[in-house]
Amino acid sequence: MSIVTVQLGQCGNQIGFEVFDALYSDSHCPQGLCSKRENEVYQASCKERFFSEEENGVPIARAVLVDMEPKVINQTLSKAAQSGRWKYGQHSCFCQKQGSGNNWAYGYSVHGPRHEESIMNLIQNEVEKCDCLSGFFIIMSMAGGTGSGLGAFITQNLQDHYSNSLKMNQIIWPYGTGEVIVQNYNSILTLSHLYRSSDALLVHENDAVHKICAKLMNIKQISFSDINQVLAHQLGSVFQPTYSMEGSYHYRRNPLGGFKDPALYTSWLAPVNAFNVWKTQRAFSKYEKSAALVSNSQFLLKPLDTIVGKAWNMFASKAYIHQYTKFGIEEEDFLDSFTLLEQVVASYCNL
Ligand SMILES: Nc1nc2c(ncn2[C@@H]2O[C@H](COP(=O)(O)OP(=O)(O)OP(=O)(O)O)[C@@H](O)[C@H]2O)c(=O)[nH]1
Ligand SMILES: [Mg+2]
């Protein structure tokens, strides 16, 4: 089963690179407690999932790189090529001369329709290289213009063209302070559109990862590269295959039970369905023991409520709205987004 990754905008491309690098490093690191045979199966499974192979044996990331300006894509391509370990495909990039200037509407309404065909063709080429497609990872920030606006547009297109395949968006949540003034507008538009077209949103908060770098890793001058490495580690540890002892060398779900306290689970799911465990003897990265938890919880309520509140305050005074209406995103679209996200906030409050 293979996954095609679509990396969009500066953030999506920079993180995408670190993710593939982490996946590659992990699959070539010491095997930990598992046998040689198990390790080989793990490596083959990782490769099938995330890489295709070129004739000379260098793995090629199953990825499409999209940005509206060339700088980050060029840097990303050359970093991968210089690693000498894996690379991106020769015809897997789409870029233009000028970005979306942190304007969601420009990414969604201008770049989207204009470049839809070229980008969807690149994605289709990548899909055709998979024997069996299990779905798409779409990596993007929600505060800029390209990753967020074009990312929402492309996700919608993927939903139309590949409705049976899983679409999971990796969303980078902006820092609470100190960034672009319209980031809250871009964020609510991204979230409300993805709510309709994506199967799952996996949210990564820059503030939270920054704290990990500062407090747990003691990094003094934290760069995006540090943050992206932490994110890549988290994503790798969740999406690398797991190995089940039962039966033959298959990777599959391995429910072990879960936490005992029923109060930890939502009432509308039976605990057996609410909690799944996958485990493997194979070390992840250089760690013999590690654990990763993905949860759908009230964790995001506060950040979501804050973003919706800030965007609403700006919207109430009509600040910067003309930058959006200019490209076809009307006040009505904003109101729809607010209504939808307020419903989401209310549902999560009642969990
Ligand atoms: N974690 C992380 N966040 C990033 C990175 N680069 C940018 N961001 C965040 O992404 C947001 C800005 O979005 P970008 O990805 O730079 O924007 P873009 O998609 O390239 O869109 P335009 O530049 O407007 O065309 C801000 O919230 C940044 O904090 C990165 O490498 N890692
Ligand atoms: Mg950019």
mmCIF file of C-alpha atoms and ligand atoms in Angstrom:
data_model
loop_
_atom_site.group_PDB
_atom_site.id
_atom_site.type_symbol
_atom_site.label_atom_id
_atom_site.label_comp_id
_atom_site.label_asym_id
_atom_site.label_seq_id
_atom_site.Cartn_x
_atom_site.Cartn_y
_atom_site.Cartn_z
ATOM 1 C CA MET A 1 0.000 0.000 0.000
ATOM 2 C CA SER A 2 1.401 3.379 -0.956
ATOM 3 C CA ILE A 3 0.802 6.962 0.080
ATOM 4 C CA VAL A 4 1.253 9.930 -2.238
ATOM 5 C CA THR A 5 2.358 13.093 -0.460
ATOM 6 C CA VAL A 6 1.519 16.538 -1.788
ATOM 7 C CA GLN A 7 3.769 19.226 -0.279
ATOM 8 C CA LEU A 8 2.407 22.739 -0.677
ATOM 9 C CA GLY A 9 3.943 26.154 -0.046
ATOM 10 C CA GLN A 10 7.058 26.977 1.954
ATOM 11 C CA CYS A 11 5.969 25.179 5.065
ATOM 12 C CA GLY A 12 4.625 22.076 3.299
ATOM 13 C CA ASN A 13 7.790 21.644 1.277
ATOM 14 C CA GLN A 14 10.181 22.219 4.153
ATOM 15 C CA ILE A 15 8.343 19.778 6.383
ATOM 16 C CA GLY A 16 7.849 17.267 3.577
ATOM 17 C CA PHE A 17 11.599 17.082 3.081
ATOM 18 C CA GLU A 18 12.222 16.399 6.761
ATOM 19 C CA VAL A 19 9.515 13.735 6.830
ATOM 20 C CA PHE A 20 11.002 11.769 3.937
ATOM 21 C CA ASP A 21 14.461 12.148 5.410
ATOM 22 C CA ALA A 22 13.231 10.847 8.769
ATOM 23 C CA LEU A 23 11.438 7.918 7.129
ATOM 24 C CA TYR A 24 14.506 6.998 5.132
ATOM 25 C CA SER A 25 16.841 7.292 8.141
ATOM 26 C CA ASP A 26 14.527 5.216 10.274
ATOM 27 C CA SER A 27 14.256 2.406 7.795
ATOM 28 C CA HIS A 28 18.072 2.248 7.610
ATOM 29 C CA CYS A 29 18.802 2.494 11.308
ATOM 30 C CA PRO A 30 19.599 -0.462 13.605
ATOM 31 C CA GLN A 31 16.740 -2.895 13.930
ATOM 32 C CA GLY A 32 16.421 -2.940 17.713
ATOM 33 C CA LEU A 33 14.719 -5.989 19.141
ATOM 34 C CA CYS A 34 13.343 -7.458 15.953
ATOM 35 C CA SER A 35 14.902 -10.178 13.851
ATOM 36 C CA LYS A 36 16.753 -9.639 10.598
ATOM 37 C CA ARG A 37 13.856 -11.074 8.670
ATOM 38 C CA GLU A 38 11.346 -8.826 10.410
ATOM 39 C CA ASN A 39 13.585 -5.860 9.770
ATOM 40 C CA GLU A 40 13.684 -6.650 6.066
ATOM 41 C CA VAL A 41 9.923 -6.806 5.931
ATOM 42 C CA TYR A 42 9.692 -3.500 7.796
ATOM 43 C CA GLN A 43 12.098 -1.852 5.383
ATOM 44 C CA ALA A 44 10.305 -3.187 2.337
ATOM 45 C CA SER A 45 6.980 -2.056 3.703
ATOM 46 C CA CYS A 46 8.269 1.445 4.473
ATOM 47 C CA LYS A 47 9.725 1.683 1.004
ATOM 48 C CA GLU A 48 6.574 0.573 -0.718
ATOM 49 C CA ARG A 49 4.563 3.039 1.303
ATOM 50 C CA PHE A 50 6.669 6.151 0.804
ATOM 51 C CA PHE A 51 9.213 5.582 -1.986
ATOM 52 C CA SER A 52 9.368 4.237 -5.493
ATOM 53 C CA GLU A 53 12.628 2.974 -6.936
ATOM 54 C CA GLU A 54 14.711 4.305 -9.773
ATOM 55 C CA GLU A 55 16.865 2.102 -12.001
ATOM 56 C CA ASN A 56 20.104 2.936 -10.182
ATOM 57 C CA GLY A 57 18.535 1.973 -6.868
ATOM 58 C CA VAL A 58 18.078 5.424 -5.301
ATOM 59 C CA PRO A 59 14.646 5.596 -3.684
ATOM 60 C CA ILE A 60 12.380 8.319 -5.010
ATOM 61 C CA ALA A 61 9.874 9.963 -2.683
ATOM 62 C CA ARG A 62 6.257 9.403 -3.708
ATOM 63 C CA ALA A 63 5.682 13.133 -3.573
ATOM 64 C CA VAL A 64 4.526 16.092 -5.589
ATOM 65 C CA LEU A 65 6.045 19.471 -4.700
ATOM 66 C CA VAL A 66 3.940 22.566 -5.267
ATOM 67 C CA ASP A 67 4.743 26.200 -4.590
ATOM 68 C CA MET A 68 4.070 29.424 -6.420
ATOM 69 C CA GLU A 69 7.644 30.651 -6.059
ATOM 70 C CA PRO A 70 10.777 28.680 -6.914
ATOM 71 C CA LYS A 71 13.080 29.372 -3.950
ATOM 72 C CA VAL A 72 11.898 26.811 -1.426
ATOM 73 C CA ILE A 73 11.292 24.113 -4.028
ATOM 74 C CA ASN A 74 14.810 24.537 -5.399
ATOM 75 C CA GLN A 75 16.282 24.340 -1.908
ATOM 76 C CA THR A 76 14.198 21.278 -1.103
ATOM 77 C CA LEU A 77 15.175 19.460 -4.284
ATOM 78 C CA SER A 78 18.840 20.137 -3.814
ATOM 79 C CA LYS A 79 18.849 19.126 -0.155
ATOM 80 C CA ALA A 80 17.301 15.800 -1.111
ATOM 81 C CA ALA A 81 19.715 15.294 -4.000
ATOM 82 C CA GLN A 82 22.704 16.203 -1.821
ATOM 83 C CA SER A 83 21.694 13.662 0.808
ATOM 84 C CA GLY A 84 22.641 11.030 -1.762
ATOM 85 C CA ARG A 85 20.274 8.647 0.011
ATOM 86 C CA TRP A 86 16.918 9.386 -1.579
ATOM 87 C CA LYS A 87 15.555 12.032 -3.907
ATOM 88 C CA TYR A 88 12.480 13.577 -5.447
ATOM 89 C CA GLY A 89 11.358 12.582 -8.928
ATOM 90 C CA GLN A 90 12.605 14.657 -11.830
ATOM 91 C CA HIS A 91 9.126 15.594 -12.949
ATOM 92 C CA SER A 92 7.404 15.931 -9.614
ATOM 93 C CA CYS A 93 7.466 19.708 -9.063
ATOM 94 C CA PHE A 94 5.199 22.524 -9.970
ATOM 95 C CA CYS A 95 6.251 26.087 -9.322
ATOM 96 C CA GLN A 96 5.639 29.574 -10.611
ATOM 97 C CA LYS A 97 7.367 32.921 -10.218
ATOM 98 C CA GLN A 98 5.257 34.637 -7.577
ATOM 99 C CA GLY A 99 3.665 33.383 -4.344
ATOM 100 C CA SER A 100 0.219 34.164 -2.990
ATOM 101 C CA GLY A 101 1.399 36.913 -0.608
ATOM 102 C CA ASN A 102 -0.271 35.350 2.418
ATOM 103 C CA ASN A 103 -3.635 35.745 0.735
ATOM 104 C CA TRP A 104 -5.820 32.647 0.931
ATOM 105 C CA ALA A 105 -8.149 34.004 -1.739
ATOM 106 C CA TYR A 106 -5.298 34.379 -4.211
ATOM 107 C CA GLY A 107 -4.144 30.811 -3.636
ATOM 108 C CA TYR A 108 -7.650 29.380 -3.792
ATOM 109 C CA SER A 109 -9.348 31.439 -6.494
ATOM 110 C CA VAL A 110 -6.474 32.485 -8.753
ATOM 111 C CA HIS A 111 -3.627 29.974 -8.540
ATOM 112 C CA GLY A 112 -6.020 27.065 -7.976
ATOM 113 C CA PRO A 113 -8.121 27.185 -11.157
ATOM 114 C CA ARG A 114 -5.197 28.466 -13.223
ATOM 115 C CA HIS A 115 -2.886 25.569 -12.398
ATOM 116 C CA GLU A 116 -5.403 22.880 -11.573
ATOM 117 C CA GLU A 117 -4.720 20.766 -14.631
ATOM 118 C CA SER A 118 -0.921 20.778 -14.356
ATOM 119 C CA ILE A 119 -0.937 19.966 -10.649
ATOM 120 C CA MET A 120 -3.572 17.252 -10.935
ATOM 121 C CA ASN A 121 -1.586 15.683 -13.788
ATOM 122 C CA LEU A 122 1.532 15.518 -11.635
ATOM 123 C CA ILE A 123 -0.469 13.893 -8.868
ATOM 124 C CA GLN A 124 -1.973 11.421 -11.298
ATOM 125 C CA ASN A 125 1.504 10.466 -12.557
ATOM 126 C CA GLU A 126 2.541 9.749 -9.014
ATOM 127 C CA VAL A 127 -0.619 7.729 -8.346
ATOM 128 C CA GLU A 128 0.042 5.643 -11.437
ATOM 129 C CA LYS A 129 3.394 4.574 -10.026
ATOM 130 C CA CYS A 130 1.638 2.921 -7.062
ATOM 131 C CA ASP A 131 0.560 -0.720 -7.291
ATOM 132 C CA CYS A 132 -1.973 -0.004 -4.620
ATOM 133 C CA LEU A 133 -2.843 3.478 -3.428
ATOM 134 C CA SER A 134 -3.924 3.820 0.169
ATOM 135 C CA GLY A 135 -4.292 7.579 0.144
ATOM 136 C CA PHE A 136 -2.844 11.064 0.164
ATOM 137 C CA PHE A 137 -0.943 13.142 2.669
ATOM 138 C CA ILE A 138 -1.319 16.827 2.017
ATOM 139 C CA ILE A 139 1.193 18.916 3.973
ATOM 140 C CA MET A 140 0.530 22.641 4.316
ATOM 141 C CA SER A 141 0.429 25.571 6.691
ATOM 142 C CA MET A 142 -2.887 27.304 7.166
ATOM 143 C CA ALA A 143 -1.626 30.842 7.672
ATOM 144 C CA GLY A 144 0.032 31.657 4.334
ATOM 145 C CA GLY A 145 -1.608 31.914 0.935
ATOM 146 C CA THR A 146 -0.349 29.035 -1.175
ATOM 147 C CA GLY A 147 -0.303 26.070 1.189
ATOM 148 C CA SER A 148 -3.590 27.154 2.704
ATOM 149 C CA GLY A 149 -5.588 28.472 -0.280
ATOM 150 C CA LEU A 150 -4.184 26.325 -3.049
ATOM 151 C CA GLY A 151 -3.957 23.432 -0.585
ATOM 152 C CA ALA A 152 -7.690 23.693 0.124
ATOM 153 C CA PHE A 153 -8.395 23.874 -3.610
ATOM 154 C CA ILE A 154 -6.273 20.816 -4.403
ATOM 155 C CA THR A 155 -7.770 18.825 -1.519
ATOM 156 C CA GLN A 156 -11.210 19.517 -2.949
ATOM 157 C CA ASN A 157 -10.011 18.324 -6.346
ATOM 158 C CA LEU A 158 -8.585 15.168 -4.822
ATOM 159 C CA GLN A 159 -11.941 14.587 -3.193
ATOM 160 C CA ASP A 160 -13.630 14.887 -6.605
ATOM 161 C CA HIS A 161 -11.115 12.716 -8.474
ATOM 162 C CA TYR A 162 -10.171 10.133 -5.850
ATOM 163 C CA SER A 163 -13.232 10.002 -3.662
ATOM 164 C CA ASN A 164 -12.458 6.451 -2.509
ATOM 165 C CA SER A 165 -8.934 7.198 -1.332
ATOM 166 C CA LEU A 166 -8.129 8.590 2.079
ATOM 167 C CA LYS A 167 -7.092 12.232 2.173
ATOM 168 C CA MET A 168 -5.294 13.284 5.307
ATOM 169 C CA ASN A 169 -4.152 16.887 5.659
ATOM 170 C CA GLN A 170 -1.168 17.684 7.847
ATOM 171 C CA ILE A 171 -1.959 21.189 9.008
ATOM 172 C CA ILE A 172 0.587 23.520 10.553
ATOM 173 C CA TRP A 173 -1.134 25.783 13.025
ATOM 174 C CA PRO A 174 0.465 29.255 13.115
ATOM 175 C CA TYR A 175 2.183 30.768 16.128
ATOM 176 C CA GLY A 176 -0.308 32.628 18.302
ATOM 177 C CA THR A 177 1.554 35.895 17.995
ATOM 178 C CA GLY A 178 4.081 37.661 15.858
ATOM 179 C CA GLU A 179 3.111 36.450 12.421
ATOM 180 C CA VAL A 180 1.030 37.706 9.529
ATOM 181 C CA ILE A 181 -1.930 39.910 10.429
ATOM 182 C CA VAL A 182 -4.402 38.044 8.214
ATOM 183 C CA GLN A 183 -3.362 34.602 9.414
ATOM 184 C CA ASN A 184 -6.637 34.165 11.272
ATOM 185 C CA TYR A 185 -8.668 34.791 8.124
ATOM 186 C CA ASN A 186 -6.517 32.346 6.169
ATOM 187 C CA SER A 187 -6.870 29.812 8.948
ATOM 188 C CA ILE A 188 -10.654 29.881 9.238
ATOM 189 C CA LEU A 189 -11.046 29.675 5.462
ATOM 190 C CA THR A 190 -8.655 26.724 5.309
ATOM 191 C CA LEU A 191 -10.280 24.846 8.163
ATOM 192 C CA SER A 192 -13.834 25.321 6.954
ATOM 193 C CA HIS A 193 -12.972 24.168 3.432
ATOM 194 C CA LEU A 194 -10.987 21.164 4.582
ATOM 195 C CA TYR A 195 -13.790 20.223 6.938
ATOM 196 C CA ARG A 196 -15.880 19.560 3.843
ATOM 197 C CA SER A 197 -13.307 17.885 1.597
ATOM 198 C CA SER A 198 -10.744 16.098 3.741
ATOM 199 C CA ASP A 199 -11.112 12.790 5.578
ATOM 200 C CA ALA A 200 -8.839 13.752 8.444
ATOM 201 C CA LEU A 201 -6.917 16.769 9.653
ATOM 202 C CA LEU A 202 -3.829 16.138 11.698
ATOM 203 C CA VAL A 203 -2.947 19.380 13.408
ATOM 204 C CA HIS A 204 0.543 20.405 14.450
ATOM 205 C CA GLU A 205 0.856 23.570 16.493
ATOM 206 C CA ASN A 206 4.004 25.589 15.934
ATOM 207 C CA ASP A 207 3.779 26.940 19.501
ATOM 208 C CA ALA A 208 3.599 23.441 20.978
ATOM 209 C CA VAL A 209 6.518 22.103 18.934
ATOM 210 C CA HIS A 210 8.524 25.233 19.701
ATOM 211 C CA LYS A 211 8.049 24.474 23.390
ATOM 212 C CA ILE A 212 9.296 20.916 22.875
ATOM 213 C CA CYS A 213 12.449 22.280 21.230
ATOM 214 C CA ALA A 214 13.003 24.819 24.023
ATOM 215 C CA LYS A 215 12.073 22.839 27.122
ATOM 216 C CA LEU A 216 12.733 19.209 26.284
ATOM 217 C CA MET A 217 15.557 19.536 23.807
ATOM 218 C CA ASN A 218 17.183 22.654 25.222
ATOM 219 C CA ILE A 219 17.730 24.225 21.825
ATOM 220 C CA LYS A 220 18.682 27.873 22.277
ATOM 221 C CA GLN A 221 18.079 29.438 18.881
ATOM 222 C CA ILE A 222 15.161 27.513 17.501
ATOM 223 C CA SER A 223 14.850 27.408 13.717
ATOM 224 C CA PHE A 224 12.164 25.997 11.445
ATOM 225 C CA SER A 225 14.575 23.210 10.711
ATOM 226 C CA ASP A 226 14.586 22.185 14.403
ATOM 227 C CA ILE A 227 10.813 22.368 14.539
ATOM 228 C CA ASN A 228 10.416 20.419 11.334
ATOM 229 C CA GLN A 229 12.672 17.655 12.570
ATOM 230 C CA VAL A 230 10.480 17.195 15.626
ATOM 231 C CA LEU A 231 7.384 17.144 13.428
ATOM 232 C CA ALA A 232 9.001 14.662 11.071
ATOM 233 C CA HIS A 233 9.853 12.405 13.965
ATOM 234 C CA GLN A 234 6.271 12.547 15.209
ATOM 235 C CA LEU A 235 4.822 11.821 11.791
ATOM 236 C CA GLY A 236 7.310 9.049 11.074
ATOM 237 C CA SER A 237 6.573 7.340 14.354
ATOM 238 C CA VAL A 238 2.874 7.336 13.565
ATOM 239 C CA PHE A 239 3.001 6.340 9.917
ATOM 240 C CA GLN A 240 5.796 3.829 9.687
ATOM 241 C CA PRO A 241 4.411 0.302 9.398
ATOM 242 C CA THR A 242 3.895 -1.845 12.461
ATOM 243 C CA TYR A 243 4.630 -5.503 12.692
ATOM 244 C CA SER A 244 2.288 -8.049 14.178
ATOM 245 C CA MET A 245 3.675 -11.235 15.715
ATOM 246 C CA GLU A 246 0.629 -13.201 14.717
ATOM 247 C CA GLY A 247 0.575 -15.084 11.459
ATOM 248 C CA SER A 248 3.079 -14.467 8.747
ATOM 249 C CA TYR A 249 5.056 -11.329 8.078
ATOM 250 C CA HIS A 250 2.145 -9.021 7.730
ATOM 251 C CA TYR A 251 1.703 -5.545 9.018
ATOM 252 C CA ARG A 252 -1.664 -4.996 10.472
ATOM 253 C CA ARG A 253 -3.745 -3.574 13.222
ATOM 254 C CA ASN A 254 -3.071 -5.050 16.596
ATOM 255 C CA PRO A 255 -5.664 -4.074 19.163
ATOM 256 C CA LEU A 256 -4.392 -4.661 22.666
ATOM 257 C CA GLY A 257 -7.223 -3.226 24.655
ATOM 258 C CA GLY A 258 -6.666 0.291 25.891
ATOM 259 C CA PHE A 259 -6.999 2.534 28.897
ATOM 260 C CA LYS A 260 -9.389 1.116 31.447
ATOM 261 C CA ASP A 261 -11.231 4.266 32.567
ATOM 262 C CA PRO A 262 -14.374 4.643 30.399
ATOM 263 C CA ALA A 263 -14.463 8.372 31.237
ATOM 264 C CA LEU A 264 -11.499 8.774 28.900
ATOM 265 C CA TYR A 265 -13.659 7.892 25.931
ATOM 266 C CA THR A 266 -16.490 9.633 24.218
ATOM 267 C CA SER A 267 -19.901 8.132 24.891
ATOM 268 C CA TRP A 268 -20.865 7.670 21.252
ATOM 269 C CA LEU A 269 -18.139 5.137 20.533
ATOM 270 C CA ALA A 270 -17.665 1.758 22.178
ATOM 271 C CA PRO A 271 -14.238 1.740 23.918
ATOM 272 C CA VAL A 272 -13.131 -1.076 21.641
ATOM 273 C CA ASN A 273 -13.616 1.201 18.662
ATOM 274 C CA ALA A 274 -12.488 4.356 20.411
ATOM 275 C CA PHE A 275 -8.956 3.233 21.094
ATOM 276 C CA ASN A 276 -6.595 1.291 18.880
ATOM 277 C CA VAL A 277 -3.063 0.189 19.532
ATOM 278 C CA TRP A 278 -0.455 -0.763 17.002
ATOM 279 C CA LYS A 279 2.857 -2.061 18.195
ATOM 280 C CA THR A 280 6.041 -3.343 16.705
ATOM 281 C CA GLN A 281 9.284 -4.855 17.922
ATOM 282 C CA ARG A 282 11.154 -2.754 15.410
ATOM 283 C CA ALA A 283 12.947 0.242 16.912
ATOM 284 C CA PHE A 284 11.837 3.601 15.591
ATOM 285 C CA SER A 285 14.657 5.842 14.483
ATOM 286 C CA LYS A 286 17.458 5.257 16.975
ATOM 287 C CA TYR A 287 15.085 4.605 19.839
ATOM 288 C CA GLU A 288 14.509 1.041 20.963
ATOM 289 C CA LYS A 289 11.445 2.130 22.887
ATOM 290 C CA SER A 290 9.103 4.874 21.836
ATOM 291 C CA ALA A 291 5.404 5.634 21.832
ATOM 292 C CA ALA A 292 3.208 7.992 19.863
ATOM 293 C CA LEU A 293 -0.359 8.965 20.578
ATOM 294 C CA VAL A 294 -2.784 10.472 18.097
ATOM 295 C CA SER A 295 -5.976 11.652 19.686
ATOM 296 C CA ASN A 296 -9.171 13.353 18.672
ATOM 297 C CA SER A 297 -9.907 15.332 21.784
ATOM 298 C CA GLN A 298 -10.748 18.736 23.205
ATOM 299 C CA PHE A 299 -7.095 19.621 22.987
ATOM 300 C CA LEU A 300 -7.674 21.943 20.044
ATOM 301 C CA LEU A 301 -10.708 23.729 21.429
ATOM 302 C CA LYS A 302 -8.864 26.681 22.873
ATOM 303 C CA PRO A 303 -6.593 27.374 19.893
ATOM 304 C CA LEU A 304 -9.583 27.034 17.549
ATOM 305 C CA ASP A 305 -11.772 29.280 19.629
ATOM 306 C CA THR A 306 -8.995 31.875 19.785
ATOM 307 C CA ILE A 307 -8.478 31.917 16.021
ATOM 308 C CA VAL A 308 -12.196 32.126 15.283
ATOM 309 C CA GLY A 309 -12.562 34.930 17.865
ATOM 310 C CA LYS A 310 -9.674 36.981 16.470
ATOM 311 C CA ALA A 311 -10.868 36.533 12.901
ATOM 312 C CA TRP A 312 -14.373 37.546 13.929
ATOM 313 C CA ASN A 313 -13.146 40.735 15.592
ATOM 314 C CA MET A 314 -11.312 41.735 12.441
ATOM 315 C CA PHE A 315 -14.252 40.774 10.267
ATOM 316 C CA ALA A 316 -16.648 42.826 12.406
ATOM 317 C CA SER A 317 -14.654 45.941 11.565
ATOM 318 C CA LYS A 318 -14.294 44.768 7.944
ATOM 319 C CA ALA A 319 -10.522 44.931 8.188
ATOM 320 C CA TYR A 320 -8.659 43.602 5.124
ATOM 321 C CA ILE A 321 -11.819 42.080 3.654
ATOM 322 C CA HIS A 322 -11.290 43.870 0.349
ATOM 323 C CA GLN A 323 -8.112 41.824 -0.194
ATOM 324 C CA TYR A 324 -10.340 38.760 -0.316
ATOM 325 C CA THR A 325 -13.397 40.066 -2.139
ATOM 326 C CA LYS A 326 -11.006 41.304 -4.821
ATOM 327 C CA PHE A 327 -10.345 37.646 -5.651
ATOM 328 C CA GLY A 328 -13.879 36.357 -5.364
ATOM 329 C CA ILE A 329 -14.104 35.350 -1.699
ATOM 330 C CA GLU A 330 -17.178 37.210 -0.486
ATOM 331 C CA GLU A 331 -18.348 38.226 2.966
ATOM 332 C CA GLU A 332 -20.886 35.430 2.674
ATOM 333 C CA ASP A 333 -18.042 32.904 2.419
ATOM 334 C CA PHE A 334 -16.546 34.271 5.607
ATOM 335 C CA LEU A 335 -19.891 34.032 7.365
ATOM 336 C CA ASP A 336 -20.292 30.420 6.234
ATOM 337 C CA SER A 337 -16.846 29.630 7.617
ATOM 338 C CA PHE A 338 -17.638 31.264 10.954
ATOM 339 C CA THR A 339 -20.931 29.393 11.257
ATOM 340 C CA LEU A 340 -19.350 26.055 10.487
ATOM 341 C CA LEU A 341 -16.415 26.490 12.841
ATOM 342 C CA GLU A 342 -18.636 27.703 15.643
ATOM 343 C CA GLN A 343 -20.606 24.483 15.251
ATOM 344 C CA VAL A 344 -17.367 22.523 15.423
ATOM 345 C CA VAL A 345 -16.361 24.356 18.599
ATOM 346 C CA ALA A 346 -19.785 23.649 20.109
ATOM 347 C CA SER A 347 -19.584 19.929 19.211
ATOM 348 C CA TYR A 348 -16.164 19.587 20.777
ATOM 349 C CA CYS A 349 -17.343 21.398 23.917
ATOM 350 C CA ASN A 350 -20.021 18.729 24.301
ATOM 351 C CA LEU A 351 -17.725 15.750 23.859
HETATM 352 N N1 LIG B 1 6.671 24.414 11.309
HETATM 353 C C1 LIG B 1 6.920 25.197 10.258
HETATM 354 N N2 LIG B 1 6.142 26.251 10.001
HETATM 355 C C2 LIG B 1 6.438 27.007 8.915
HETATM 356 C C3 LIG B 1 7.549 26.739 8.071
HETATM 357 N N3 LIG B 1 7.575 27.673 7.086
HETATM 358 C C4 LIG B 1 6.512 28.488 7.312
HETATM 359 N N4 LIG B 1 5.827 28.076 8.414
HETATM 360 C C5 LIG B 1 4.582 28.671 8.960
HETATM 361 O O1 LIG B 1 3.710 28.776 7.852
HETATM 362 C C6 LIG B 1 2.976 29.980 7.896
HETATM 363 C C7 LIG B 1 3.284 30.786 6.650
HETATM 364 O O2 LIG B 1 2.954 30.009 5.552
HETATM 365 P P1 LIG B 1 3.950 29.622 4.341
HETATM 366 O O3 LIG B 1 3.971 28.125 4.230
HETATM 367 O O4 LIG B 1 5.245 30.316 4.509
HETATM 368 O O5 LIG B 1 3.143 30.254 3.140
HETATM 369 P P2 LIG B 1 2.980 29.711 1.660
HETATM 370 O O6 LIG B 1 2.109 28.521 1.668
HETATM 371 O O7 LIG B 1 4.329 29.549 1.034
HETATM 372 O O8 LIG B 1 2.158 30.883 0.954
HETATM 373 P P3 LIG B 1 2.645 32.265 0.290
HETATM 374 O O9 LIG B 1 4.073 32.473 0.700
HETATM 375 O O10 LIG B 1 1.699 33.265 0.829
HETATM 376 O O11 LIG B 1 2.501 32.068 -1.174
HETATM 377 C C8 LIG B 1 3.391 30.655 9.191
HETATM 378 O O12 LIG B 1 2.428 30.276 10.172
HETATM 379 C C9 LIG B 1 4.741 30.037 9.519
HETATM 380 O O13 LIG B 1 4.972 29.966 10.908
HETATM 381 C C10 LIG B 1 8.350 25.616 8.372
HETATM 382 O O14 LIG B 1 9.326 25.284 7.697
HETATM 383 N N5 LIG B 1 7.985 24.875 9.469
HETATM 384 MG MG MG B 2 5.607 31.074 0.248
#
